[in-house]
Amino acid sequence: MNILVIYGSLNEKSLNKELAESMPALAPENMHLEIVRVPEFSLYSAEREAVFPADVAAFKQKIADADGIIIATPEYNRGIPGSLKNCIDWTSRPFGQHPWGAKPVAVCGASGGPRGTIVAQYDLKRIMNYFGARLMGTPEFHLDNSDKKIENGVLKDEKTKVLLQKYIAAFKAHVELCGK
């Protein structure tokens, strides 16, 4: 099973990058996780669709080829980052010709604060639902105060490690249930 893990931050020292990088070590057998940063596409505009960008087409294909997608999103001002929204806007074009429909998707996130990206995750789930993605409802994974629990892509907190391992295993079961 091939899972694409997209972390939705452009920051080199992103907590969500560290969260994503901690996942492969916790994945069940026969589950390969490829970690990628959200691409830096040019800002979406319908006028730019006439000459569809090659980098967008390649990333759409990467999404299409994956058995499932995990998105680790930061929370910026009670929503998802502009870079992640821009990626979704581009990969959903042309309308009706996108890889998100019926794709198993899980949403998670890490934050240095006490809310653990709960609002951003809700925002992202709402967007993914619009495109017909097969969202994993539960369990959810919100890593709060993550700057104290994760370092260099390694979870230091054993309780959090167990929760993340269960989350990843649940997503594997979700993907299998969806039948890709």
PDB file of C-alpha atoms in Angstrom:
ATOM      1  CA  MET A   1       0.000   0.000   0.000  1.00  0.00           C
ATOM      2  CA  ASN A   2       1.461   3.346  -1.078  1.00  0.00           C
ATOM      3  CA  ILE A   3       0.438   6.395   0.924  1.00  0.00           C
ATOM      4  CA  LEU A   4       1.382   9.956   0.062  1.00  0.00           C
ATOM      5  CA  VAL A   5       1.875  12.119   3.159  1.00  0.00           C
ATOM      6  CA  ILE A   6       1.688  15.818   2.303  1.00  0.00           C
ATOM      7  CA  TYR A   7       2.739  18.285   4.950  1.00  0.00           C
ATOM      8  CA  GLY A   8       1.099  21.614   4.280  1.00  0.00           C
ATOM      9  CA  SER A   9       3.833  24.004   5.334  1.00  0.00           C
ATOM     10  CA  LEU A  10       6.625  25.691   3.420  1.00  0.00           C
ATOM     11  CA  ASN A  11       8.661  26.184   6.614  1.00  0.00           C
ATOM     12  CA  GLU A  12      11.864  24.147   6.801  1.00  0.00           C
ATOM     13  CA  LYS A  13      11.416  23.709  10.562  1.00  0.00           C
ATOM     14  CA  SER A  14       7.708  22.926  10.333  1.00  0.00           C
ATOM     15  CA  LEU A  15       6.135  20.960  13.150  1.00  0.00           C
ATOM     16  CA  ASN A  16       3.972  19.266  10.512  1.00  0.00           C
ATOM     17  CA  LYS A  17       7.070  18.250   8.561  1.00  0.00           C
ATOM     18  CA  GLU A  18       8.357  16.637  11.747  1.00  0.00           C
ATOM     19  CA  LEU A  19       4.999  14.962  12.322  1.00  0.00           C
ATOM     20  CA  ALA A  20       5.000  13.599   8.759  1.00  0.00           C
ATOM     21  CA  GLU A  21       8.596  12.407   9.064  1.00  0.00           C
ATOM     22  CA  SER A  22       7.738  10.500  12.247  1.00  0.00           C
ATOM     23  CA  MET A  23       5.038   8.441  10.511  1.00  0.00           C
ATOM     24  CA  PRO A  24       7.006   5.862   8.448  1.00  0.00           C
ATOM     25  CA  ALA A  25       8.611   4.349  11.559  1.00  0.00           C
ATOM     26  CA  LEU A  26       5.136   3.800  13.017  1.00  0.00           C
ATOM     27  CA  ALA A  27       3.444   2.434   9.894  1.00  0.00           C
ATOM     28  CA  PRO A  28       2.193  -1.156   9.838  1.00  0.00           C
ATOM     29  CA  GLU A  29       3.758  -3.795   7.631  1.00  0.00           C
ATOM     30  CA  ASN A  30       3.127  -3.454   3.877  1.00  0.00           C
ATOM     31  CA  MET A  31       2.371   0.261   4.160  1.00  0.00           C
ATOM     32  CA  HIS A  32       4.863   2.584   2.443  1.00  0.00           C
ATOM     33  CA  LEU A  33       4.634   6.287   3.276  1.00  0.00           C
ATOM     34  CA  GLU A  34       6.178   8.845   0.924  1.00  0.00           C
ATOM     35  CA  ILE A  35       6.638  12.233   2.600  1.00  0.00           C
ATOM     36  CA  VAL A  36       6.348  15.375   0.441  1.00  0.00           C
ATOM     37  CA  ARG A  37       6.125  19.068   1.166  1.00  0.00           C
ATOM     38  CA  VAL A  38       3.198  20.971  -0.295  1.00  0.00           C
ATOM     39  CA  PRO A  39       4.405  22.231  -3.700  1.00  0.00           C
ATOM     40  CA  GLU A  40       5.069  25.917  -4.325  1.00  0.00           C
ATOM     41  CA  PHE A  41       2.836  26.322  -7.354  1.00  0.00           C
ATOM     42  CA  SER A  42       2.211  29.756  -8.826  1.00  0.00           C
ATOM     43  CA  LEU A  43      -0.966  31.316  -7.460  1.00  0.00           C
ATOM     44  CA  TYR A  44      -4.043  29.761  -9.012  1.00  0.00           C
ATOM     45  CA  SER A  45      -5.986  31.731 -11.591  1.00  0.00           C
ATOM     46  CA  ALA A  46      -8.522  30.359 -14.056  1.00  0.00           C
ATOM     47  CA  GLU A  47      -6.732  32.319 -16.781  1.00  0.00           C
ATOM     48  CA  ARG A  48      -3.578  30.260 -16.172  1.00  0.00           C
ATOM     49  CA  GLU A  49      -5.382  26.978 -16.863  1.00  0.00           C
ATOM     50  CA  ALA A  50      -5.093  27.449 -20.632  1.00  0.00           C
ATOM     51  CA  VAL A  51      -1.450  26.382 -20.441  1.00  0.00           C
ATOM     52  CA  PHE A  52      -1.644  23.859 -17.619  1.00  0.00           C
ATOM     53  CA  PRO A  53       1.565  23.871 -15.558  1.00  0.00           C
ATOM     54  CA  ALA A  54       3.662  20.707 -15.890  1.00  0.00           C
ATOM     55  CA  ASP A  55       4.524  20.704 -12.171  1.00  0.00           C
ATOM     56  CA  VAL A  56       0.821  20.684 -11.284  1.00  0.00           C
ATOM     57  CA  ALA A  57       0.102  17.869 -13.748  1.00  0.00           C
ATOM     58  CA  ALA A  58       2.961  15.816 -12.247  1.00  0.00           C
ATOM     59  CA  PHE A  59       1.695  16.352  -8.698  1.00  0.00           C
ATOM     60  CA  LYS A  60      -1.873  15.468  -9.731  1.00  0.00           C
ATOM     61  CA  GLN A  61      -0.489  12.205 -11.105  1.00  0.00           C
ATOM     62  CA  LYS A  62       1.377  11.554  -7.832  1.00  0.00           C
ATOM     63  CA  ILE A  63      -1.924  11.970  -5.962  1.00  0.00           C
ATOM     64  CA  ALA A  64      -3.747   9.737  -8.452  1.00  0.00           C
ATOM     65  CA  ASP A  65      -1.102   7.004  -8.155  1.00  0.00           C
ATOM     66  CA  ALA A  66      -1.249   6.872  -4.348  1.00  0.00           C
ATOM     67  CA  ASP A  67      -3.572   4.415  -2.631  1.00  0.00           C
ATOM     68  CA  GLY A  68      -4.382   7.089  -0.061  1.00  0.00           C
ATOM     69  CA  ILE A  69      -3.348  10.540   1.130  1.00  0.00           C
ATOM     70  CA  ILE A  70      -2.546  11.807   4.613  1.00  0.00           C
ATOM     71  CA  ILE A  71      -2.404  15.592   4.892  1.00  0.00           C
ATOM     72  CA  ALA A  72      -0.643  17.118   7.895  1.00  0.00           C
ATOM     73  CA  THR A  73      -1.833  20.704   8.060  1.00  0.00           C
ATOM     74  CA  PRO A  74      -0.712  23.633  10.166  1.00  0.00           C
ATOM     75  CA  GLU A  75      -3.310  26.119  11.332  1.00  0.00           C
ATOM     76  CA  TYR A  76      -2.873  29.722  10.236  1.00  0.00           C
ATOM     77  CA  ASN A  77      -5.459  32.199  11.496  1.00  0.00           C
ATOM     78  CA  ARG A  78      -8.080  29.473  12.101  1.00  0.00           C
ATOM     79  CA  GLY A  79      -7.675  27.917   8.654  1.00  0.00           C
ATOM     80  CA  ILE A  80      -5.341  26.016   6.361  1.00  0.00           C
ATOM     81  CA  PRO A  81      -2.217  27.695   4.966  1.00  0.00           C
ATOM     82  CA  GLY A  82      -2.494  29.510   1.650  1.00  0.00           C
ATOM     83  CA  SER A  83       0.107  27.197   0.098  1.00  0.00           C
ATOM     84  CA  LEU A  84      -2.031  24.144   0.865  1.00  0.00           C
ATOM     85  CA  LYS A  85      -5.224  25.803  -0.399  1.00  0.00           C
ATOM     86  CA  ASN A  86      -3.403  26.850  -3.570  1.00  0.00           C
ATOM     87  CA  CYS A  87      -2.223  23.258  -4.102  1.00  0.00           C
ATOM     88  CA  ILE A  88      -5.779  21.986  -3.703  1.00  0.00           C
ATOM     89  CA  ASP A  89      -7.110  24.685  -6.037  1.00  0.00           C
ATOM     90  CA  TRP A  90      -4.623  23.735  -8.764  1.00  0.00           C
ATOM     91  CA  THR A  91      -4.959  19.955  -8.384  1.00  0.00           C
ATOM     92  CA  SER A  92      -8.749  20.230  -8.570  1.00  0.00           C
ATOM     93  CA  ARG A  93      -8.557  21.753 -12.055  1.00  0.00           C
ATOM     94  CA  PRO A  94      -9.886  21.430 -14.671  1.00  0.00           C
ATOM     95  CA  PHE A  95     -13.089  20.951 -12.755  1.00  0.00           C
ATOM     96  CA  GLY A  96     -14.220  17.336 -12.729  1.00  0.00           C
ATOM     97  CA  GLN A  97     -10.772  16.097 -13.790  1.00  0.00           C
ATOM     98  CA  HIS A  98      -9.081  15.840 -10.428  1.00  0.00           C
ATOM     99  CA  PRO A  99      -7.617  12.951  -8.420  1.00  0.00           C
ATOM    100  CA  TRP A 100      -9.454  13.710  -5.164  1.00  0.00           C
ATOM    101  CA  GLY A 101     -12.779  12.012  -5.941  1.00  0.00           C
ATOM    102  CA  ALA A 102     -13.141   8.696  -4.059  1.00  0.00           C
ATOM    103  CA  LYS A 103      -9.525   8.988  -2.862  1.00  0.00           C
ATOM    104  CA  PRO A 104      -9.054   7.841   0.751  1.00  0.00           C
ATOM    105  CA  VAL A 105      -7.848  10.884   2.707  1.00  0.00           C
ATOM    106  CA  ALA A 106      -6.902  11.412   6.341  1.00  0.00           C
ATOM    107  CA  VAL A 107      -6.231  14.790   7.913  1.00  0.00           C
ATOM    108  CA  CYS A 108      -4.001  15.478  10.895  1.00  0.00           C
ATOM    109  CA  GLY A 109      -1.864  18.300  12.203  1.00  0.00           C
ATOM    110  CA  ALA A 110       0.660  19.536  14.717  1.00  0.00           C
ATOM    111  CA  SER A 111       0.723  22.816  16.584  1.00  0.00           C
ATOM    112  CA  GLY A 112       2.882  24.366  19.254  1.00  0.00           C
ATOM    113  CA  GLY A 113      -0.312  25.580  20.916  1.00  0.00           C
ATOM    114  CA  PRO A 114      -3.086  23.878  22.873  1.00  0.00           C
ATOM    115  CA  ARG A 115      -5.612  23.318  20.048  1.00  0.00           C
ATOM    116  CA  GLY A 116      -3.550  21.060  17.787  1.00  0.00           C
ATOM    117  CA  THR A 117      -4.918  22.389  14.446  1.00  0.00           C
ATOM    118  CA  ILE A 118      -8.510  21.360  15.166  1.00  0.00           C
ATOM    119  CA  VAL A 119     -10.038  24.281  13.241  1.00  0.00           C
ATOM    120  CA  ALA A 120      -7.714  23.893  10.241  1.00  0.00           C
ATOM    121  CA  GLN A 121      -8.491  20.183  10.085  1.00  0.00           C
ATOM    122  CA  TYR A 122     -12.213  20.909  10.032  1.00  0.00           C
ATOM    123  CA  ASP A 123     -11.627  23.446   7.248  1.00  0.00           C
ATOM    124  CA  LEU A 124      -9.587  20.960   5.215  1.00  0.00           C
ATOM    125  CA  LYS A 125     -12.110  18.154   5.702  1.00  0.00           C
ATOM    126  CA  ARG A 126     -14.868  20.451   4.456  1.00  0.00           C
ATOM    127  CA  ILE A 127     -12.861  21.177   1.293  1.00  0.00           C
ATOM    128  CA  MET A 128     -11.952  17.517   0.693  1.00  0.00           C
ATOM    129  CA  ASN A 129     -15.572  16.488   1.215  1.00  0.00           C
ATOM    130  CA  TYR A 130     -16.605  18.860  -1.576  1.00  0.00           C
ATOM    131  CA  PHE A 131     -14.370  16.938  -3.988  1.00  0.00           C
ATOM    132  CA  GLY A 132     -15.770  13.568  -2.946  1.00  0.00           C
ATOM    133  CA  ALA A 133     -12.699  12.317  -1.111  1.00  0.00           C
ATOM    134  CA  ARG A 134     -13.334   9.355   1.182  1.00  0.00           C
ATOM    135  CA  LEU A 135     -12.428  10.981   4.462  1.00  0.00           C
ATOM    136  CA  MET A 136     -11.445   8.991   7.503  1.00  0.00           C
ATOM    137  CA  GLY A 137     -13.691  10.323  10.257  1.00  0.00           C
ATOM    138  CA  THR A 138     -12.115   8.740  13.301  1.00  0.00           C
ATOM    139  CA  PRO A 139      -9.739   8.498  14.903  1.00  0.00           C
ATOM    140  CA  GLU A 140      -8.591  12.081  14.580  1.00  0.00           C
ATOM    141  CA  PHE A 141      -5.043  13.174  15.328  1.00  0.00           C
ATOM    142  CA  HIS A 142      -4.352  16.662  16.684  1.00  0.00           C
ATOM    143  CA  LEU A 143      -0.853  17.030  18.088  1.00  0.00           C
ATOM    144  CA  ASP A 144      -0.932  19.929  20.537  1.00  0.00           C
ATOM    145  CA  ASN A 145       2.148  21.418  22.207  1.00  0.00           C
ATOM    146  CA  SER A 146       4.117  19.452  19.628  1.00  0.00           C
ATOM    147  CA  ASP A 147       7.300  21.442  20.086  1.00  0.00           C
ATOM    148  CA  LYS A 148       7.611  19.553  23.393  1.00  0.00           C
ATOM    149  CA  LYS A 149       6.664  16.127  21.974  1.00  0.00           C
ATOM    150  CA  ILE A 150       8.572  15.818  18.695  1.00  0.00           C
ATOM    151  CA  GLU A 151      12.135  16.543  17.662  1.00  0.00           C
ATOM    152  CA  ASN A 152      13.854  15.988  14.304  1.00  0.00           C
ATOM    153  CA  GLY A 153      11.014  13.804  13.050  1.00  0.00           C
ATOM    154  CA  VAL A 154      11.043  11.575  16.129  1.00  0.00           C
ATOM    155  CA  LEU A 155       8.228  11.491  18.662  1.00  0.00           C
ATOM    156  CA  LYS A 156       9.593  11.759  22.197  1.00  0.00           C
ATOM    157  CA  ASP A 157       6.269  11.283  23.959  1.00  0.00           C
ATOM    158  CA  GLU A 158       5.326   7.586  24.227  1.00  0.00           C
ATOM    159  CA  LYS A 159       1.590   8.224  24.651  1.00  0.00           C
ATOM    160  CA  THR A 160       1.575  10.345  21.481  1.00  0.00           C
ATOM    161  CA  LYS A 161       3.567   7.699  19.626  1.00  0.00           C
ATOM    162  CA  VAL A 162       0.946   5.060  20.474  1.00  0.00           C
ATOM    163  CA  LEU A 163      -1.890   7.375  19.377  1.00  0.00           C
ATOM    164  CA  LEU A 164      -0.174   8.159  16.067  1.00  0.00           C
ATOM    165  CA  GLN A 165       0.543   4.487  15.450  1.00  0.00           C
ATOM    166  CA  LYS A 166      -3.165   3.690  15.984  1.00  0.00           C
ATOM    167  CA  TYR A 167      -4.125   6.589  13.683  1.00  0.00           C
ATOM    168  CA  ILE A 168      -1.885   5.284  10.878  1.00  0.00           C
ATOM    169  CA  ALA A 169      -3.153   1.709  11.336  1.00  0.00           C
ATOM    170  CA  ALA A 170      -6.737   2.989  11.220  1.00  0.00           C
ATOM    171  CA  PHE A 171      -5.972   4.788   7.963  1.00  0.00           C
ATOM    172  CA  LYS A 172      -4.565   1.582   6.475  1.00  0.00           C
ATOM    173  CA  ALA A 173      -7.838  -0.154   7.384  1.00  0.00           C
ATOM    174  CA  HIS A 174      -9.789   2.791   5.925  1.00  0.00           C
ATOM    175  CA  VAL A 175      -7.901   2.564   2.619  1.00  0.00           C
ATOM    176  CA  GLU A 176      -8.496  -1.192   2.482  1.00  0.00           C
ATOM    177  CA  LEU A 177     -12.189  -0.660   3.205  1.00  0.00           C
ATOM    178  CA  CYS A 178     -12.404   1.917   0.411  1.00  0.00           C
ATOM    179  CA  GLY A 179     -10.848  -0.602  -1.991  1.00  0.00           C
ATOM    180  CA  LYS A 180      -8.532   2.112  -3.262  1.00  0.00           C
TER     181      LYS A 180
END
